[in-house]
PDB file of C-alpha atoms in Angstrom:
ATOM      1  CA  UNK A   1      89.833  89.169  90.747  1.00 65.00           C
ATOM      2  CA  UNK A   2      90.817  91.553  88.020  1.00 72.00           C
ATOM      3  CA  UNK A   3      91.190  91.598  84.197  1.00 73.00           C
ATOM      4  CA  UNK A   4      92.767  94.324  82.036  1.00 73.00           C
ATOM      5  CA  UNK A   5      91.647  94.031  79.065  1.00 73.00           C
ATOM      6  CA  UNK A   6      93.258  96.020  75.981  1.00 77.00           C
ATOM      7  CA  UNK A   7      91.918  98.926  73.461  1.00 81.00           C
ATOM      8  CA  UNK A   8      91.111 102.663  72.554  1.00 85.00           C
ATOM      9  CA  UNK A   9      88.465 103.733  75.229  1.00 87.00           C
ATOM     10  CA  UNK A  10      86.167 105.118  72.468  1.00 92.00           C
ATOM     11  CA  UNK A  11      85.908 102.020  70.458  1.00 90.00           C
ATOM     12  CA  UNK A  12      85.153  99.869  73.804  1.00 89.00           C
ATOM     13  CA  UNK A  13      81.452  98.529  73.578  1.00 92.00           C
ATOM     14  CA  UNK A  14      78.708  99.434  76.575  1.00 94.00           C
ATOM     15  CA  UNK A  15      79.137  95.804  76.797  1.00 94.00           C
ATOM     16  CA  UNK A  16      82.671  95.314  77.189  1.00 90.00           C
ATOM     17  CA  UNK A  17      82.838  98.572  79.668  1.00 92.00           C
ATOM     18  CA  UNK A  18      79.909  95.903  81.596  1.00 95.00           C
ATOM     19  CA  UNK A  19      81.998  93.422  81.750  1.00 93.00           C
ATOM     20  CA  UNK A  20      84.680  95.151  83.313  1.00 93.00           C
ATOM     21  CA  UNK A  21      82.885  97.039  85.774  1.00 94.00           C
ATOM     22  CA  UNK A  22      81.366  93.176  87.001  1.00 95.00           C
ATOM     23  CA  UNK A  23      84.925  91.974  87.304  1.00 94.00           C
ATOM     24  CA  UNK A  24      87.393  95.087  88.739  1.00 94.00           C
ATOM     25  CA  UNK A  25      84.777  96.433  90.485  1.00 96.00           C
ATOM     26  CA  UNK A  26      81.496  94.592  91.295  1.00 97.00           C
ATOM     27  CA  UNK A  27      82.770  91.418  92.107  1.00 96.00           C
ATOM     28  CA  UNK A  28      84.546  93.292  95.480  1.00 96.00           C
ATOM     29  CA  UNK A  29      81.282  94.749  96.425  1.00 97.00           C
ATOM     30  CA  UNK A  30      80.006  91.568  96.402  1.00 97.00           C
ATOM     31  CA  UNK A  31      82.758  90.039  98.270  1.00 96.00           C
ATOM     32  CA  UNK A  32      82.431  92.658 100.897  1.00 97.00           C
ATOM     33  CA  UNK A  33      78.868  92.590 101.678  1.00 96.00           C
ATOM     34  CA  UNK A  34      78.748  88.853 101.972  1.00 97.00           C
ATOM     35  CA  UNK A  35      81.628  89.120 104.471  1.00 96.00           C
ATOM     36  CA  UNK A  36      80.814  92.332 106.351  1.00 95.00           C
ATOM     37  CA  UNK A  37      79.269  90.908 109.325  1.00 94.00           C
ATOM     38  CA  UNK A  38      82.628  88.595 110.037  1.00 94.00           C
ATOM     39  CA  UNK A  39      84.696  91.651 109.482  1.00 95.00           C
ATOM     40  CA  UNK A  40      82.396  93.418 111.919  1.00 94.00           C
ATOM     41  CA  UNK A  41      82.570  90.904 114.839  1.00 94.00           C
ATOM     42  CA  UNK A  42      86.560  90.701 114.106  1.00 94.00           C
ATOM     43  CA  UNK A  43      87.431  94.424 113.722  1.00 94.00           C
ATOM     44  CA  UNK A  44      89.308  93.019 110.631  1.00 95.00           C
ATOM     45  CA  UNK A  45      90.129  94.527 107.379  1.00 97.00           C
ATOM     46  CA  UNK A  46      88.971  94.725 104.289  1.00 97.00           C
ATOM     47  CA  UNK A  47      91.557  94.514 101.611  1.00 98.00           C
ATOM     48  CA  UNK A  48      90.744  95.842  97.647  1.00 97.00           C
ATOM     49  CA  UNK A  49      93.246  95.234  95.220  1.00 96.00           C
ATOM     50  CA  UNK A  50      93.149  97.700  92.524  1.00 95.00           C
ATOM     51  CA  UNK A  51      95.807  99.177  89.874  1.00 93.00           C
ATOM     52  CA  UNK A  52      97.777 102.089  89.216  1.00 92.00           C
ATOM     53  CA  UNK A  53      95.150 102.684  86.913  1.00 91.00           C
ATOM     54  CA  UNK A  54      92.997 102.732  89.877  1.00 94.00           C
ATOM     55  CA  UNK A  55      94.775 106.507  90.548  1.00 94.00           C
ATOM     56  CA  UNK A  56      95.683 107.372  86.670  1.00 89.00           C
ATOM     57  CA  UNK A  57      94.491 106.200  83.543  1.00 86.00           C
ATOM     58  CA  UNK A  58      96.375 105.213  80.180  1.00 82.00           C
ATOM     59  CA  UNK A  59      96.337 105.381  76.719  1.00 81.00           C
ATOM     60  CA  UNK A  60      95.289 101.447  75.456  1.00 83.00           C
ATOM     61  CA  UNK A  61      93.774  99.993  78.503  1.00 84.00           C
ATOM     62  CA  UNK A  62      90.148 100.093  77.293  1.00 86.00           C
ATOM     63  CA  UNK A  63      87.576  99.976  80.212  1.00 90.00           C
ATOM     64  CA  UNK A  64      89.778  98.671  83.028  1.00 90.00           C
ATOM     65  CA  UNK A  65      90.621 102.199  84.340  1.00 92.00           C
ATOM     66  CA  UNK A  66      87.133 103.679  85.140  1.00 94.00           C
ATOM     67  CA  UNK A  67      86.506 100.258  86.759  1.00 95.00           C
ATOM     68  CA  UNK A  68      89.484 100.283  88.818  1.00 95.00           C
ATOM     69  CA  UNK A  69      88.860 104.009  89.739  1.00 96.00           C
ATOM     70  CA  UNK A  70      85.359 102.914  90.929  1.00 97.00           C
ATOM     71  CA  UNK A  71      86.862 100.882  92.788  1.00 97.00           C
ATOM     72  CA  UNK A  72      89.251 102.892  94.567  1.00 97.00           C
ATOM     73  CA  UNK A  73      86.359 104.706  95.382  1.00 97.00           C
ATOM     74  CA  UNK A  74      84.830 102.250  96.910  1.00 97.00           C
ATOM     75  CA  UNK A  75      87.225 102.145  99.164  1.00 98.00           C
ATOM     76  CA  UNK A  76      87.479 105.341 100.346  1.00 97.00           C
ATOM     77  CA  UNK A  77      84.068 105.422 100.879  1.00 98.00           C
ATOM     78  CA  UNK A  78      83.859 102.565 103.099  1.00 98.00           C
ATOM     79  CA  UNK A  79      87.159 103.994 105.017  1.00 97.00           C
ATOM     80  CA  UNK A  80      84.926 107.157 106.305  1.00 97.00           C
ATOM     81  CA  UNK A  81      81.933 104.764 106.959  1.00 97.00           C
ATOM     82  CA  UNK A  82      83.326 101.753 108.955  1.00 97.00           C
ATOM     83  CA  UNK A  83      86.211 103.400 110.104  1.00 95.00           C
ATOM     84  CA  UNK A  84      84.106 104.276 113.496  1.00 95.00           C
ATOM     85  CA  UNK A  85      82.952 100.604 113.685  1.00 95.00           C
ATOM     86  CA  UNK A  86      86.754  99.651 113.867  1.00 95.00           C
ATOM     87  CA  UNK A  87      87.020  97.754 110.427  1.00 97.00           C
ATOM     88  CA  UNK A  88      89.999  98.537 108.519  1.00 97.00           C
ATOM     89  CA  UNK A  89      90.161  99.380 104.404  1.00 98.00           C
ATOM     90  CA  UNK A  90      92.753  99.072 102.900  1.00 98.00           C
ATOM     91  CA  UNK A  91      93.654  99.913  98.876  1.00 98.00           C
ATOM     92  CA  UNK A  92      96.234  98.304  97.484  1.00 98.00           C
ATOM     93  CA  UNK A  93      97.310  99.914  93.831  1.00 96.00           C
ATOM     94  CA  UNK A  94     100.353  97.698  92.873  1.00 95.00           C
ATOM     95  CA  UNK A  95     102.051  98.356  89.064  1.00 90.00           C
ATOM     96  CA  UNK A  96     102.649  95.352  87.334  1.00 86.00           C
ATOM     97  CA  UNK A  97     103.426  92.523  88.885  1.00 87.00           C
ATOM     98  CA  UNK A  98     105.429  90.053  87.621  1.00 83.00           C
ATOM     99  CA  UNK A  99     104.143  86.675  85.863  1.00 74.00           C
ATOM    100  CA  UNK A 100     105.273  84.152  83.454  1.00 77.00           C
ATOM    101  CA  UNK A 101     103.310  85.846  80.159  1.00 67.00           C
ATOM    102  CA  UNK A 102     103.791  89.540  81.288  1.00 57.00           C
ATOM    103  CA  UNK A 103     105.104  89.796  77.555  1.00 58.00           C
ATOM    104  CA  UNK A 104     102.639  88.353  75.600  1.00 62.00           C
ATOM    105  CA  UNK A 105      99.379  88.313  77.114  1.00 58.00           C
ATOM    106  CA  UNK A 106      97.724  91.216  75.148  1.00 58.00           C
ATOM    107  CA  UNK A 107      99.268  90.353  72.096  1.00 57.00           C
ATOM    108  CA  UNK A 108      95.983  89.186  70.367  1.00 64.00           C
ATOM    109  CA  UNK A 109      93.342  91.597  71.933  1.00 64.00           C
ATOM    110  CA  UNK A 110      96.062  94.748  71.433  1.00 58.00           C
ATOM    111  CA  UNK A 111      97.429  93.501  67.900  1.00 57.00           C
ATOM    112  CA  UNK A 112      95.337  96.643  65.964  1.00 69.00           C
ATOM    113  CA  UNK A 113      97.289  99.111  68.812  1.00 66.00           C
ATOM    114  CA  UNK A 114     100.960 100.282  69.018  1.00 64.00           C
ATOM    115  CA  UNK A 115     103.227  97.743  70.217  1.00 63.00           C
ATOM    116  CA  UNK A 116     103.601  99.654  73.963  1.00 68.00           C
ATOM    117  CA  UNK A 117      99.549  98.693  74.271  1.00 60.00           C
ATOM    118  CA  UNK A 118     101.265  94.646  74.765  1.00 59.00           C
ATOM    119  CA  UNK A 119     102.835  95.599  77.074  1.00 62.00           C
ATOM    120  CA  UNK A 120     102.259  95.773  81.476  1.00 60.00           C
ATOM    121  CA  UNK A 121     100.923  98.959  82.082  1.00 60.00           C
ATOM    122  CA  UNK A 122     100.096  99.822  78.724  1.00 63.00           C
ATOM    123  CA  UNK A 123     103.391 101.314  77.722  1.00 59.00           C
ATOM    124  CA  UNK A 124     103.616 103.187  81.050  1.00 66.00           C
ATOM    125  CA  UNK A 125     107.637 103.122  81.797  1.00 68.00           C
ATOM    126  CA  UNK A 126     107.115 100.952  85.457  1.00 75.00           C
ATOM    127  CA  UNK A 127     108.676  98.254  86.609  1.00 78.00           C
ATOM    128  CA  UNK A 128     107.380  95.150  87.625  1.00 83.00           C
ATOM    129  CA  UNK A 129     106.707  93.898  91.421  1.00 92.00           C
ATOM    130  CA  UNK A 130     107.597  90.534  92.869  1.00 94.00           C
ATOM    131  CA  UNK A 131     104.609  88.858  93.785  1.00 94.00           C
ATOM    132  CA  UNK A 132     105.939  87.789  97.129  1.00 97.00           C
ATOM    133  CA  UNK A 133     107.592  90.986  97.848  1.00 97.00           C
ATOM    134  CA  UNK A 134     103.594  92.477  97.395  1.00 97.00           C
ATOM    135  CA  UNK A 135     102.249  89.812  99.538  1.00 97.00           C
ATOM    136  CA  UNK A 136     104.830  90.901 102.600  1.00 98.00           C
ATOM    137  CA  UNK A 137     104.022  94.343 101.609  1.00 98.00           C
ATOM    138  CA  UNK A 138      99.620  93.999 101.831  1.00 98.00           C
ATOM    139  CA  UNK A 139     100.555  91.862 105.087  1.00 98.00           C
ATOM    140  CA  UNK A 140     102.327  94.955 106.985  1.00 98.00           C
ATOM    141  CA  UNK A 141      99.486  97.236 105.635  1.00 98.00           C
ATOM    142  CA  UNK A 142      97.257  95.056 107.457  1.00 97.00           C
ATOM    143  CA  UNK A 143      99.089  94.755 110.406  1.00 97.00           C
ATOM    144  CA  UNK A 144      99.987  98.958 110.178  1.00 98.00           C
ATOM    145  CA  UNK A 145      95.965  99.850 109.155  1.00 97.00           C
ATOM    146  CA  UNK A 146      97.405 101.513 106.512  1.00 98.00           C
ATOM    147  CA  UNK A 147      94.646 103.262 104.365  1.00 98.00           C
ATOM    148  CA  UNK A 148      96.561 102.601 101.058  1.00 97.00           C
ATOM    149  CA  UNK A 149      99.771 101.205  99.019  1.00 98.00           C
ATOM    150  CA  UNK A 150     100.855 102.540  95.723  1.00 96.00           C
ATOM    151  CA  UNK A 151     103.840 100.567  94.237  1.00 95.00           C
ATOM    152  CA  UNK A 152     106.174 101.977  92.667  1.00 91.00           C
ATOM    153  CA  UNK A 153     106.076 104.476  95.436  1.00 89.00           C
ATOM    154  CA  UNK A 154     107.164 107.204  92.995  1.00 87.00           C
ATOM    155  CA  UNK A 155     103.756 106.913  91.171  1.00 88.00           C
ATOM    156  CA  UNK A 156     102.417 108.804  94.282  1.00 90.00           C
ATOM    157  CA  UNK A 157     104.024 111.678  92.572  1.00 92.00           C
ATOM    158  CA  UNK A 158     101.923 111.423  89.570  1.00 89.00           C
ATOM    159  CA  UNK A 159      98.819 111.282  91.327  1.00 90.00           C
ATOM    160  CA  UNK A 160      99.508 114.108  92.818  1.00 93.00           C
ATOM    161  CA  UNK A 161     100.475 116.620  90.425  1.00 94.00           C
ATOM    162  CA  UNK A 162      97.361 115.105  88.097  1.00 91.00           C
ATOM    163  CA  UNK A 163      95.146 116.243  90.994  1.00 92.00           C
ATOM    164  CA  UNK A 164      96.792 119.611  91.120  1.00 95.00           C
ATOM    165  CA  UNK A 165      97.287 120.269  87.593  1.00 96.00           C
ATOM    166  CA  UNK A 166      95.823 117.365  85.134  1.00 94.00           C
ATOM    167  CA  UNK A 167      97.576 119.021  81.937  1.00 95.00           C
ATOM    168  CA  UNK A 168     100.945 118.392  83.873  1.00 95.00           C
ATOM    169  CA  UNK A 169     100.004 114.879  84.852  1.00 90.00           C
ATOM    170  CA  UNK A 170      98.939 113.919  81.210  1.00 91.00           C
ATOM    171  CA  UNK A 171     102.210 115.447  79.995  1.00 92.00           C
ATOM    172  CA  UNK A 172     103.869 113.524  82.190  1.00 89.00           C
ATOM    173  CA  UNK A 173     101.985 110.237  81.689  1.00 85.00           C
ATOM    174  CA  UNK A 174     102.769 110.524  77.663  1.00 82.00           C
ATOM    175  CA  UNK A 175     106.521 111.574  78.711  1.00 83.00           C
ATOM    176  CA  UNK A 176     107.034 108.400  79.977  1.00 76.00           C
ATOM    177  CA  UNK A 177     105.090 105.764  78.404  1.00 74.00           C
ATOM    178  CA  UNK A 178     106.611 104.042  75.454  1.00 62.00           C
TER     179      UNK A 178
END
């Protein structure tokens, strides 16, 4: 469950950033707890889909970054908790993936923003992911206990130069976004 909606962070309402936080973020705690006990008796995982903007935010996407960081989080937190009970976390921070109204599905909420605010990923020069090719790709992390999966893999880059040197990453972020 996710929803990315569009705007300026500063002009997002306490209410708005709310509703986001319920749906990118609480909505998997939810999830989790009320299936924790399974997972514990399986040794299975626990799979959180989150965003690039779950590593890096962007200009124009409003409140759906500081949910989706929460939730990455989230996830890392319950890695170094239930990692010694065997259950498996795993964070899955796909780009955009591709769907039949990838062009036009902001177009009312972002028409006061620049045009780049329409588009997936906020302007953010990334391509977009196959669906199935995703689906294959969370199914080997699962099988492999992989902690996490950032697609495109080149955004691990980034995130790692923001962590080292933020004024770098934000260069870099307004480099390449439309």
């Amino acid at each position: 469950v996710g929803r990315s909606p569009r705007g300026k962070a500063i002009d997002v309402t306490p209410e708005e950033f709310q509703a986001a936080w319920e749906i990118n973020f609480l909505s998997a705690v939810r999830a989790t707890r009320a299936a924790v006990a399974s997972i514990r008796e399986t040794k299975g995982s626990i799979v959180n889909i989150s965003s690039l903007a779950g590593k890096s935010a962007s200009r124009h996407l409003g409140a759906y970054p500081p949910a989706k960081f929460a939730l990455s989080a989230w996830s890392q937190q319950l890695r170094l908790e239930l990692d010694a009970e065997g259950i498996h976390v795993f964070l899955v921070c796909p780009g955009p993936i591709i769907r039949e109204d990838a062009g036009e599905r902001y177009d009312k909420e972002a028409a006061d923003l620049p045009p780049e605010a329409r588009q997936p990923g906020g302007g953010v020069k990334v391509g977009s992911i196959e669906p199935a090719w995703l689906a294959g790709q969370i199914v080997d992390g699962c099988e492999g206990r992989w902690s996490e999966l950032v697609v495109p893999y080149r955004a691990r880059f980034l995130f790692a130069i923001q962590q080292m040197w933020p004024w770098l990453g934000d260069w870099l972020l307004n480099r390449f976004s439309s």
